Coordinates of C-alpha atoms and ligand atoms in Angstrom, one line a residue:
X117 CA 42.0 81.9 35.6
X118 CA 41.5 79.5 32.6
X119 CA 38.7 77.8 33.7
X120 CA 36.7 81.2 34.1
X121 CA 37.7 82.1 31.2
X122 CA 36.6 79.5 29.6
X123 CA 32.9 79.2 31.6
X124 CA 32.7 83.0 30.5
X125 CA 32.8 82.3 26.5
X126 CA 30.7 79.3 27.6
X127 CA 28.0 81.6 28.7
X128 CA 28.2 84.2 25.9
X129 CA 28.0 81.6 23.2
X130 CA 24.8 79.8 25.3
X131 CA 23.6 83.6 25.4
X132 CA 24.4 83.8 21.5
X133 CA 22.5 81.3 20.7
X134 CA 19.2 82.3 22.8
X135 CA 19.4 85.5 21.7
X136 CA 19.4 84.4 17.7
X137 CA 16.8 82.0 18.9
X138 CA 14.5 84.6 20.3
X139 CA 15.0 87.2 18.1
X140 CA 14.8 86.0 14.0
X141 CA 16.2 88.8 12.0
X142 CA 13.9 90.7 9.8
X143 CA 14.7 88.5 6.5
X144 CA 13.4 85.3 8.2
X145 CA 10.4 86.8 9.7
X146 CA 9.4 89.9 6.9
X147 CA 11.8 88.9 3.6
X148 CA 13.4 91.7 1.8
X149 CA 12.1 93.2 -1.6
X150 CA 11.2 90.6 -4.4
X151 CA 12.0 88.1 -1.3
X152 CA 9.2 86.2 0.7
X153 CA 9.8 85.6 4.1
X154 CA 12.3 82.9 5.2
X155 CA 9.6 81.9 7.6
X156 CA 6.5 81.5 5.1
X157 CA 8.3 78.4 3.7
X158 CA 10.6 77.0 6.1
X159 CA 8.7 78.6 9.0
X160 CA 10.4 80.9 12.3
X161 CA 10.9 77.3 14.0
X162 CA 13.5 76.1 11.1
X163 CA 10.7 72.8 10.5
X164 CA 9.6 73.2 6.6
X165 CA 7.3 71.1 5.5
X166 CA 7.3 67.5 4.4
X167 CA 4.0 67.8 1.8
X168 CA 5.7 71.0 -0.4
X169 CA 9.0 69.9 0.4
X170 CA 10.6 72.4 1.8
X171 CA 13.4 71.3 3.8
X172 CA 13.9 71.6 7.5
X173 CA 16.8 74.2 8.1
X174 CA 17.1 74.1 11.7
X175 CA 20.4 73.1 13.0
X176 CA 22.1 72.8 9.3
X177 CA 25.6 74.2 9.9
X178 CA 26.0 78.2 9.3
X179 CA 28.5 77.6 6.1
X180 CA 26.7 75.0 4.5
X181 CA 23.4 77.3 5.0
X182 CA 25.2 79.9 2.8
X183 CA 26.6 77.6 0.3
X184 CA 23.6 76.2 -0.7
X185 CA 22.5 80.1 -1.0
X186 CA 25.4 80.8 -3.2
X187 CA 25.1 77.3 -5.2
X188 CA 21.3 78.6 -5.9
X189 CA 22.6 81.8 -7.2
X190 CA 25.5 80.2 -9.2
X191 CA 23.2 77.5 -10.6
X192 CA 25.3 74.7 -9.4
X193 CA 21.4 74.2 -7.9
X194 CA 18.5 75.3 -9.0
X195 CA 14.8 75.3 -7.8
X196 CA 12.4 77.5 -9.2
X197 CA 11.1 78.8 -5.6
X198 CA 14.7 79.1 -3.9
X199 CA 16.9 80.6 -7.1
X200 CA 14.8 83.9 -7.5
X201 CA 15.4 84.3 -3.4
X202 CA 18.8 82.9 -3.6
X203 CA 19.3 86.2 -6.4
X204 CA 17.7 88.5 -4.9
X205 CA 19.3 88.5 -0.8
X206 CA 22.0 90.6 0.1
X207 CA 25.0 88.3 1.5
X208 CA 24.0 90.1 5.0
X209 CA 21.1 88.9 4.8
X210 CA 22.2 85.2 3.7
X211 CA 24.7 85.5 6.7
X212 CA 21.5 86.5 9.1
X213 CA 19.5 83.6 7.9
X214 CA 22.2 81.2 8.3
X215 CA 23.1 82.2 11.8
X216 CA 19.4 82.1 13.4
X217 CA 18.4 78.7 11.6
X218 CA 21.8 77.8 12.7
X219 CA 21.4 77.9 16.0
X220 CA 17.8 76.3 16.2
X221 CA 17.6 72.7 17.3
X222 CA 15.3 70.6 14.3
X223 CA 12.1 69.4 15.7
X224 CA 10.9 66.0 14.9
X225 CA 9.8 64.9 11.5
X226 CA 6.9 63.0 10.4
X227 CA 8.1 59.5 8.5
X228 CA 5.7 58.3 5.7
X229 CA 5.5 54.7 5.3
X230 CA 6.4 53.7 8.7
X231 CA 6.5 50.6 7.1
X232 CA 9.3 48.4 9.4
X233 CA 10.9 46.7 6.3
X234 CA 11.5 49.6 4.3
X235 CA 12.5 51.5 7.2
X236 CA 14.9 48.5 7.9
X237 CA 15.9 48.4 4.8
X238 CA 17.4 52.4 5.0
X239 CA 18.9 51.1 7.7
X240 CA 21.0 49.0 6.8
X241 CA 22.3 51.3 3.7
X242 CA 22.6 53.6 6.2
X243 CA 24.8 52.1 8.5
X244 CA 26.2 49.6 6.1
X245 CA 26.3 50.7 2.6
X246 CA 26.2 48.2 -0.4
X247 CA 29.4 47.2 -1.3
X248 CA 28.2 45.1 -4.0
X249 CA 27.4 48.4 -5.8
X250 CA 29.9 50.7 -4.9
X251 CA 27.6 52.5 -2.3
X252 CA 29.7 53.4 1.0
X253 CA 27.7 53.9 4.1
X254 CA 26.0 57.2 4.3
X255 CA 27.0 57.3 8.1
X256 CA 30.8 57.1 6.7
X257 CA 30.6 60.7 5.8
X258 CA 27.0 62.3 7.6
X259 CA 28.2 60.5 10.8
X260 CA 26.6 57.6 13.4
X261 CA 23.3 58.3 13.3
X262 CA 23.3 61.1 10.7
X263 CA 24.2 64.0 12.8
X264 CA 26.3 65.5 10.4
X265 CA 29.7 66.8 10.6
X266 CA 30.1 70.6 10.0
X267 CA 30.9 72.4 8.4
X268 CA 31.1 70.0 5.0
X269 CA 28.4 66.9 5.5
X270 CA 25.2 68.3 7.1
X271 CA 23.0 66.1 9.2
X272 CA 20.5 64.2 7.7
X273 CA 18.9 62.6 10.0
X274 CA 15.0 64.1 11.0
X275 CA 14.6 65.7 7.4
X276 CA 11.8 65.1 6.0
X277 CA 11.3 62.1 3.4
X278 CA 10.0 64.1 0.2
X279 CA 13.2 66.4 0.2
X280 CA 15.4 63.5 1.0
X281 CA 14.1 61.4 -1.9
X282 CA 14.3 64.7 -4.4
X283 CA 17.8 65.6 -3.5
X284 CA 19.3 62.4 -3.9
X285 CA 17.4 61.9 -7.2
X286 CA 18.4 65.6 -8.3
X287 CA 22.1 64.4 -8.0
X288 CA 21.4 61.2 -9.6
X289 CA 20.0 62.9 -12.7
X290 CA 23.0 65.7 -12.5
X291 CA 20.2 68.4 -12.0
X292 CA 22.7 68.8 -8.6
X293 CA 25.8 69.4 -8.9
X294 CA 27.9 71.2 -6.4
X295 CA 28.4 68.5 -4.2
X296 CA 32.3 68.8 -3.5
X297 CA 34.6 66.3 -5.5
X298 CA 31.3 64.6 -6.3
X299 CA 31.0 62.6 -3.1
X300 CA 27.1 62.7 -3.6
X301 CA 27.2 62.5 -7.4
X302 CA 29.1 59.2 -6.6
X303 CA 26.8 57.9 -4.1
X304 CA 23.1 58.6 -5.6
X305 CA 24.4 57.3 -9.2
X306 CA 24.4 53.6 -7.8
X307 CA 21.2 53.7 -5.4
X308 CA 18.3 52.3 -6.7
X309 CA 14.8 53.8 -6.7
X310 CA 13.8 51.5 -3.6
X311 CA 17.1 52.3 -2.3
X312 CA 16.7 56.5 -2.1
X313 CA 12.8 55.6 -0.9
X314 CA 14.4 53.5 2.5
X315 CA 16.8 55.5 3.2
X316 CA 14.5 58.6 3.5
X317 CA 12.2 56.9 5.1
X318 CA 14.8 55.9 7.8
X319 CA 16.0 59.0 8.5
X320 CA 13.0 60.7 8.8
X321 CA 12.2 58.5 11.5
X322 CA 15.3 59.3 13.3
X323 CA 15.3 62.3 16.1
X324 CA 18.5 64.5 15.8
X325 CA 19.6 65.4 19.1
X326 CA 21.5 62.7 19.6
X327 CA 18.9 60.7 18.0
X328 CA 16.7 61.1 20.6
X329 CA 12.8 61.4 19.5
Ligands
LIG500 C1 8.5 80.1 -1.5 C2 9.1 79.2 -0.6 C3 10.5 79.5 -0.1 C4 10.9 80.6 0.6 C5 10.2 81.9 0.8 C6 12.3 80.3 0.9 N1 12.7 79.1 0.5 FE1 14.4 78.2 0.9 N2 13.8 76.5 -0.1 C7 12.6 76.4 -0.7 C8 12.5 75.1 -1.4 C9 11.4 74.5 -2.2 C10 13.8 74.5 -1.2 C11 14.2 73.1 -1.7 C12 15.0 73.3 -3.0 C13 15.4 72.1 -3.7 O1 14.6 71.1 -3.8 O2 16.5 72.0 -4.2 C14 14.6 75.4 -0.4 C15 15.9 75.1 0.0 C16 16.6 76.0 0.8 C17 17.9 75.7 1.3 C18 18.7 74.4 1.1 C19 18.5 73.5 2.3 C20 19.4 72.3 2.3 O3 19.1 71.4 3.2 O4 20.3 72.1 1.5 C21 18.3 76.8 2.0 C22 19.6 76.9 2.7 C23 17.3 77.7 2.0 N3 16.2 77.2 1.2 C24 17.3 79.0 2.6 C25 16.3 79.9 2.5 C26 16.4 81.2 3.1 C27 17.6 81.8 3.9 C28 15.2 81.9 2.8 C29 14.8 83.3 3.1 C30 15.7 84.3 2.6 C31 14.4 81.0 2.0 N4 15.1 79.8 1.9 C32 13.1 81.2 1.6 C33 11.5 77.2 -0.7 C34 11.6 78.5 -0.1
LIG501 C1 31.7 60.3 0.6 C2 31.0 61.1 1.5 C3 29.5 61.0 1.5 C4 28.7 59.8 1.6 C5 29.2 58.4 1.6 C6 27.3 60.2 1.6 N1 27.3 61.6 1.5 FE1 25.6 62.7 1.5 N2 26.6 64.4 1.3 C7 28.0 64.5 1.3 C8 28.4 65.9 1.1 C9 29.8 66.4 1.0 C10 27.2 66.7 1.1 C11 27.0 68.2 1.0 C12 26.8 68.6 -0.5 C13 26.8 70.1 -0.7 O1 27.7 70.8 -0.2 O2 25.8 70.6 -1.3 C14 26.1 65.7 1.2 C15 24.8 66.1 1.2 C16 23.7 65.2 1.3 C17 22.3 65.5 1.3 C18 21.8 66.9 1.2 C19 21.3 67.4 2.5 C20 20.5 68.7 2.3 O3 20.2 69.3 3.4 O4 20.3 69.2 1.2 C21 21.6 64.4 1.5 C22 20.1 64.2 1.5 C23 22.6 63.3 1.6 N3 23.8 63.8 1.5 C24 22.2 62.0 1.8 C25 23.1 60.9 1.8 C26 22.7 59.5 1.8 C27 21.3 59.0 2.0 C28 23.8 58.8 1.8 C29 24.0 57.3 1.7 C30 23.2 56.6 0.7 C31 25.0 59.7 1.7 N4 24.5 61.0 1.7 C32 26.3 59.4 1.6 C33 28.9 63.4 1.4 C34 28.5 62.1 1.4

């Protein structure tokens, strides 16, 4: 009896999630009001764009989606194209937006530089840190390979390189700040330029289902 049950809410949330997949509510394909379209920045397939830096939000967790939502409407974050959107969406349609990006897997990014050293280079801050300057591996928190671990650290891996480099600099500065406790305040203030430029790089090179490209 248990194991049917449990293929049964198996099913429904496989059917949950290709339902949201297929079907983008009306916020992410048509906006609402003063409110462009989800979709005309980060586009219906989650992606976003590495040239105008718009993040990919495919496969962030549902919570941290509206967070971030919140934090651009509180001003703990600010951007001039997502705070007037962030203002102006009803918390339905937050919810709605978070759900379907949710539940799309992130296609592959683009890296840069595909330079090997630099690439090497993120690695190994990546996976190792640099204890000589206080910076814990990134991997300690975001998880082997950068998958994330919702709902709190959001995966990092197979974003694109441009928003990598300005988020990590935005916390650096203390333009972000609603990182909790100030794990990422912490961690950006003692990367270096070359630093937040590997470590992009890196994980834009990296797949995200499973780190598969
Ligand atoms: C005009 C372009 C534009 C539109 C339309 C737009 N966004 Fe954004 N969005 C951005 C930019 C630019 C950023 C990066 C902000 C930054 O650098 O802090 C962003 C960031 C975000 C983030 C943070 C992602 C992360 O990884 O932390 C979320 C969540 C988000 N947008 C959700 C939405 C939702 C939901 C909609 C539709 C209601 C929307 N956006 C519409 C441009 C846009
Ligand atoms: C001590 C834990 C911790 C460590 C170590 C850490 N992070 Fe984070 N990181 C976080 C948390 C928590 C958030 C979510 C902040 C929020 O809620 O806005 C985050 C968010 C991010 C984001 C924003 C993602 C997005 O979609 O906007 C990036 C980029 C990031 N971290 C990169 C890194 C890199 C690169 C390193 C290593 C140099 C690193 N982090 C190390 C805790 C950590």
């Amino acid at each position: 009896m248990r194991v049917i049950k449990n293929c049964t809410s198996v099913i429904i949330m496989a059917m949950t999630a290709a339902t949201a997949a297929a079907a983008p509510p009306s916020i992410v394909t048509k906006g609402s009001g003063t409110a462009a379209a989800c979709a005309s920045c980060h586009g219906v397939d989650g992606a976003g764009n590495a040239q105008t830096r718009f993040p990919a939000l495919a496969q962030l967790p549902q919570t941290y989606i509206t967070k971030q939502i919140a934090d651009f409407k509180s001003g703990t974050r600010s951007n001039p194209l997502m705070t007037p959107i962030a203002k102006a969406i009803s918390t339905e349609d937050a919810k709605a937006a978070a759900r379907y990006y949710a539940s799309l897997a992130r296609p592959q990014t683009q890296p840069t530089s595909g330079d090997p050293i630099v690439v090497a280079r993120g690695e190994n801050l990546a996976v190792n840190g640099a204890w000589d300057r206080q910076v814990p591996p990134c991997f300690k928190c975001h998880a082997a390979g950068g998958l994330g671990v919702p709902p709190v650290f959001p995966p990092i891996a197979g974003q694109h390189a441009s928003y990598t480099v300005s988020q990590l600099q935005a916390w650096k500065s203390g333009a972000r700040t609603n990182d909790p406790q100030k794990l990422m305040t912490t961690v950006a203030k003692n990367l270096t330029d070359d630093d937040i430029h590997s470590v992009a790089e890196y994980l834009a090179t990296l797949g995200i289902q499973g780190n598969k490209k």
